[in-house]
């Protein structure tokens, strides 16, 4: 289209605009077209933007606003400045909930990613087999059911009469059995087990998918050069999976910091706040203790923490997209 | 690839072990659901007399039909609208590339990592002021907004990767922007759209926080939200609770098993793009 236009445009006789005439005209039509496209584009973006602004951006701004007030949700609010934030960082329970969320990263992210890496490395050789295809379906089951269902399921498994204790008795560890979710020492790791169970399949399959993209010639070369499995893992597999690992960590870290469903169902934050997390604490503060200001300050802190933890990982990801 | 038999064997064994760990809780849930109501059975002991009627009892007391219907209504409110408006926006930002489009796109990306708890308090008051508290709209409207960062990013990525020649050819043939979108791009986007639809379906069905906070009546919630209420009601009767939980997770499991290939692909891609 553009070339035919250029060829058809007659050379101008008046000399002044000669040479730049046709291209200027073309630029003008392009600019006009781009302008009309822009208008059309913004009309098309509008519906999505309206929903996003109304139900995400406005609430974020309001959260910031609420966090500056002392308010019980009924009577008029009074200005509090940063008092609510001071409260978030000075109240032992609130600080504890944030620390618990960070400990959950260990169980929700680090454990599934490490086990996933280890397992994927062993499974790599049979990644295209029939068994592996079946495994893809089976290992995704925990991702598909509601987290609430995972919570109910595991609350029962981890109870005094549950499967976990039964299996432990079976292998002669009967002396260690307990109500895992009811003990302040074990409740948080027990909740972590649920999270790890949910995330393991996703992490494993994500890493496996990444591994199938590695050129097999690299492994053959490494073997010929006499590299063992350990050497192979650290010099070929791990560097090639940098991006998949970043993805797995991003997804699971967000789910750890923003955990709510599993904990609401399995422990409600107890015993003695040992599994309390910010998400649950926001819910309690706002809807039971009617401390809207403190709840909102905690909400803002949670959002900032998620961003602070996730952004560095996104930088690694961006490297791939170019 | 040079692989020793021992490694292959080890890989298979490990894969089976991981599958067993994944499946065992489901099996235990099922076996427990067959025990006599009101008892505390061992997690892996088959009952002397399986109480299959527990499922009927749970079906009735959980008001399963109402719950299913409620979830379907919420899905119908969320998924088609979210798909449509995200596709329009994705096409606009990815294909038309308007002035300052990048800024708009970055504004959407900002919401990508947002924990829902971060805005649940203002959403509650917003819904109260709109008079929508305790209606399904209180779940539907915010969910559409909350899905936009991911959905728009997803669709934009799809349209950015579409080859330019297709659109250029259509333009030469005199297609307007709307025709170009509707007749050329949308038919070519079916795989991207169906993956997104699957993810949005799943996330809506499993949405718990919004359901619990914004809707009191369990029969107007999502399936996951209703399950939470069911636990509160039957928390002390373990076999019945297990039966109810199984009933409530069956619909997702069925949908998953039918569309499993697309599901797995969508979940993997979804986490990559998210």
Coordinates of C-alpha atoms in Angstrom, one line a residue, chain A residues 55-301:
Chain A
X55 CA -13.0 -2.2 41.8
X56 CA -9.2 -2.2 42.1
X57 CA -7.7 1.3 41.9
X58 CA -10.4 3.2 43.8
X59 CA -10.4 0.6 46.6
X60 CA -6.6 0.8 46.8
X61 CA -6.8 4.6 47.2
X62 CA -9.5 4.2 49.7
X63 CA -7.4 1.7 51.6
X64 CA -4.7 4.3 51.9
X65 CA -7.3 6.8 53.0
X66 CA -8.8 4.5 55.6
X67 CA -5.4 3.7 56.9
X68 CA -5.0 7.3 58.0
X69 CA -8.1 7.4 60.1
X70 CA -9.4 5.9 63.3
X71 CA -12.8 4.4 62.3
X72 CA -15.1 1.8 63.6
X73 CA -17.1 1.7 60.3
X74 CA -20.2 3.3 61.9
X75 CA -19.4 6.5 63.7
X76 CA -17.5 9.4 62.0
X77 CA -13.9 8.7 61.4
X78 CA -11.1 10.8 63.1
X79 CA -7.8 11.6 61.6
X80 CA -5.0 9.4 62.9
X81 CA -2.1 10.2 60.6
X82 CA 0.4 7.4 60.7
X83 CA -0.7 6.1 64.1
X84 CA -2.2 3.0 62.5
X85 CA 1.1 2.1 60.8
X86 CA 2.9 2.6 64.1
X87 CA 0.4 0.2 65.5
X88 CA 1.1 -2.4 62.7
X89 CA 4.8 -2.3 63.5
X90 CA 4.6 -2.2 67.3
X91 CA 1.8 -4.6 68.1
X92 CA 3.4 -8.0 68.7
X93 CA 0.4 -9.9 67.3
X94 CA 0.4 -7.9 64.0
X95 CA 4.2 -8.1 63.6
X96 CA 3.9 -11.8 64.4
X97 CA 1.3 -12.3 61.6
X98 CA 3.8 -10.7 59.1
X99 CA 6.6 -12.9 60.3
X100 CA 4.4 -16.0 60.0
X101 CA 3.7 -15.1 56.4
X102 CA 7.4 -14.9 55.7
X103 CA 7.9 -18.3 57.4
X104 CA 5.2 -19.7 55.1
X105 CA 7.3 -18.7 52.1
X106 CA 9.6 -21.5 53.3
X107 CA 6.8 -24.1 53.0
X108 CA 4.7 -22.7 50.2
X109 CA 7.6 -21.8 47.9
X110 CA 11.1 -23.0 48.8
X111 CA 10.0 -26.6 49.7
X112 CA 8.0 -27.2 46.5
X113 CA 10.6 -25.6 44.3
X114 CA 13.5 -27.5 45.8
X115 CA 11.6 -30.8 45.7
X116 CA 10.3 -29.9 42.3
X117 CA 13.8 -29.3 41.0
X118 CA 15.2 -32.5 42.5
X119 CA 12.2 -34.6 41.2
X120 CA 12.1 -33.0 37.8
X121 CA 15.8 -33.7 37.3
X122 CA 15.2 -37.4 38.0
X123 CA 12.0 -37.5 35.9
X124 CA 13.5 -35.6 33.0
X125 CA 14.5 -38.8 31.2
X126 CA 11.0 -40.1 31.2
X127 CA 9.2 -36.8 30.7
X128 CA 7.6 -37.9 27.5
X129 CA 6.5 -41.4 28.7
X130 CA 2.9 -42.4 29.3
X131 CA 3.4 -42.4 33.0
X132 CA 4.5 -38.8 32.9
X133 CA 1.3 -37.9 30.9
X134 CA -0.8 -39.5 33.6
X135 CA 1.2 -37.7 36.2
X136 CA 0.5 -34.3 34.6
X137 CA -3.2 -34.8 35.3
X138 CA -2.8 -36.3 38.8
X139 CA -0.3 -33.8 40.1
X140 CA -2.5 -30.9 39.0
X141 CA -5.4 -32.1 41.1
X142 CA -4.5 -29.9 44.1
X143 CA -4.3 -26.8 41.9
X144 CA -7.8 -27.4 40.6
X145 CA -9.8 -27.9 43.8
X146 CA -10.7 -24.9 46.0
X147 CA -8.0 -24.2 48.6
X148 CA -10.8 -24.4 51.1
X149 CA -11.3 -28.1 50.1
X150 CA -7.6 -28.7 50.5
X151 CA -7.9 -27.1 53.9
X152 CA -10.8 -29.3 55.0
X153 CA -9.1 -32.4 53.6
X154 CA -5.8 -31.8 55.4
X155 CA -7.4 -30.7 58.7
X156 CA -8.7 -34.2 58.9
X157 CA -5.5 -35.8 57.8
X158 CA -3.5 -33.9 60.4
X159 CA -5.9 -34.5 63.3
X160 CA -5.2 -36.9 66.1
X161 CA -7.0 -39.8 64.4
X162 CA -6.0 -38.7 60.9
X163 CA -4.0 -40.4 58.2
X164 CA -0.7 -38.7 59.0
X165 CA -0.6 -40.0 62.6
X166 CA -1.8 -43.4 61.3
X167 CA 1.0 -43.7 58.8
X168 CA 3.5 -42.6 61.4
X169 CA 2.4 -45.3 63.8
X170 CA 2.7 -47.8 60.9
X171 CA 6.4 -46.9 60.4
X172 CA 7.1 -47.0 64.2
X173 CA 7.0 -43.2 64.8
X174 CA 3.9 -43.6 67.1
X175 CA 5.7 -41.7 69.9
X176 CA 5.7 -38.5 67.8
X177 CA 2.0 -38.4 66.9
X178 CA 0.0 -35.4 68.0
X179 CA -2.8 -33.0 66.8
X180 CA -0.5 -31.3 64.4
X181 CA -2.7 -28.2 63.9
X182 CA -3.4 -27.8 67.6
X183 CA 0.1 -27.6 68.8
X184 CA 1.7 -24.1 68.8
X185 CA 5.1 -25.7 67.9
X186 CA 3.8 -27.6 64.9
X187 CA 0.8 -25.7 63.7
X188 CA 2.6 -23.4 61.3
X189 CA 4.7 -26.1 59.6
X190 CA 1.5 -28.3 59.5
X191 CA -0.3 -25.5 57.6
X192 CA 2.8 -25.3 55.5
X193 CA 2.5 -28.9 54.5
X194 CA -1.0 -28.2 53.1
X195 CA 0.5 -25.3 51.0
X196 CA 3.4 -27.5 49.8
X197 CA 1.0 -30.2 48.8
X198 CA -1.0 -27.7 46.7
X199 CA 2.0 -26.1 45.0
X200 CA 4.3 -29.1 44.4
X201 CA 2.5 -30.3 41.2
X202 CA 2.6 -26.9 39.6
X203 CA 6.2 -26.3 40.4
X204 CA 7.3 -29.7 39.3
X205 CA 5.5 -29.5 35.9
X206 CA 6.6 -26.0 35.3
X207 CA 10.2 -27.0 35.8
X208 CA 9.8 -30.1 33.7
X209 CA 8.3 -28.0 30.9
X210 CA 11.4 -25.8 31.2
X211 CA 13.7 -28.8 31.1
X212 CA 12.2 -30.2 27.9
X213 CA 13.3 -27.0 26.2
X214 CA 17.0 -27.6 27.0
X215 CA 18.9 -29.0 24.0
X216 CA 19.7 -32.7 24.7
X217 CA 23.0 -32.2 22.9
X218 CA 24.2 -30.2 25.9
X219 CA 23.6 -33.3 28.2
X220 CA 25.3 -35.6 25.7
X221 CA 28.3 -33.4 25.5
X222 CA 28.5 -33.2 29.2
X223 CA 28.3 -36.9 29.6
X224 CA 31.0 -37.4 27.0
X225 CA 33.1 -35.0 28.9
X226 CA 32.6 -37.2 31.9
X227 CA 30.3 -35.0 34.0
X228 CA 28.3 -36.7 36.7
X229 CA 24.6 -36.1 37.4
X230 CA 25.4 -33.5 40.1
X231 CA 27.8 -31.6 37.8
X232 CA 25.3 -31.8 35.0
X233 CA 22.5 -30.4 37.3
X234 CA 24.5 -27.4 38.4
X235 CA 26.1 -26.5 35.1
X236 CA 23.3 -27.2 32.6
X237 CA 19.9 -27.7 34.2
X238 CA 19.9 -25.0 36.9
X239 CA 21.1 -22.1 34.7
X240 CA 18.7 -23.1 31.9
X241 CA 15.8 -23.1 34.3
X242 CA 16.5 -19.6 35.8
X243 CA 13.2 -18.2 34.4
X244 CA 11.0 -21.2 35.3
X245 CA 12.3 -21.0 38.8
X246 CA 11.6 -17.3 38.9
X247 CA 8.0 -18.0 37.8
X248 CA 7.5 -20.7 40.3
X249 CA 8.9 -18.6 43.1
X250 CA 6.8 -15.6 42.1
X251 CA 3.5 -17.5 42.0
X252 CA 4.1 -19.4 45.2
X253 CA 5.6 -16.5 47.2
X254 CA 2.4 -14.4 46.5
X255 CA 0.3 -17.3 47.6
X256 CA 2.3 -17.6 50.8
X257 CA 2.2 -13.8 51.7
X258 CA -1.4 -13.5 50.7
X259 CA -2.6 -16.8 52.3
X260 CA -6.1 -16.8 53.6
X261 CA -8.3 -19.8 52.6
X262 CA -6.2 -22.6 54.0
X263 CA -5.6 -21.0 57.3
X264 CA -9.1 -19.7 57.7
X265 CA -10.3 -23.3 57.3
X266 CA -7.7 -25.2 59.2
X267 CA -6.7 -23.2 62.2
X268 CA -8.4 -19.7 62.1
X269 CA -5.0 -18.4 63.0
X270 CA -4.6 -20.4 66.2
X271 CA -3.5 -21.9 68.5
X272 CA -2.3 -18.8 70.3
X273 CA -1.9 -16.8 67.0
X274 CA 0.8 -19.3 65.9
X275 CA -0.6 -19.4 62.4
X276 CA -2.0 -15.9 62.2
X277 CA -1.2 -14.3 58.8
X278 CA -1.9 -10.7 57.6
X279 CA -4.8 -11.7 55.4
X280 CA -6.7 -13.3 58.2
X281 CA -5.7 -10.5 60.6
X282 CA -7.1 -7.9 58.2
X283 CA -10.4 -9.8 58.1
X284 CA -10.6 -10.0 61.9
X285 CA -9.6 -6.4 62.5
X286 CA -12.1 -5.0 60.0
X287 CA -15.1 -7.2 60.4
X288 CA -14.9 -8.4 64.0
X289 CA -12.9 -5.8 66.0
X290 CA -14.1 -2.9 63.8
X291 CA -10.7 -1.4 63.6
X292 CA -11.0 -0.3 60.0
X293 CA -7.9 2.0 60.2
X294 CA -5.5 -0.6 61.5
X295 CA -6.9 -3.2 59.1
X296 CA -6.3 -0.9 56.2
X297 CA -2.8 0.0 57.3
X298 CA -2.0 -3.7 57.5
X299 CA -3.5 -4.2 54.1
X300 CA -1.2 -1.5 52.7
X301 CA 1.8 -3.0 54.4

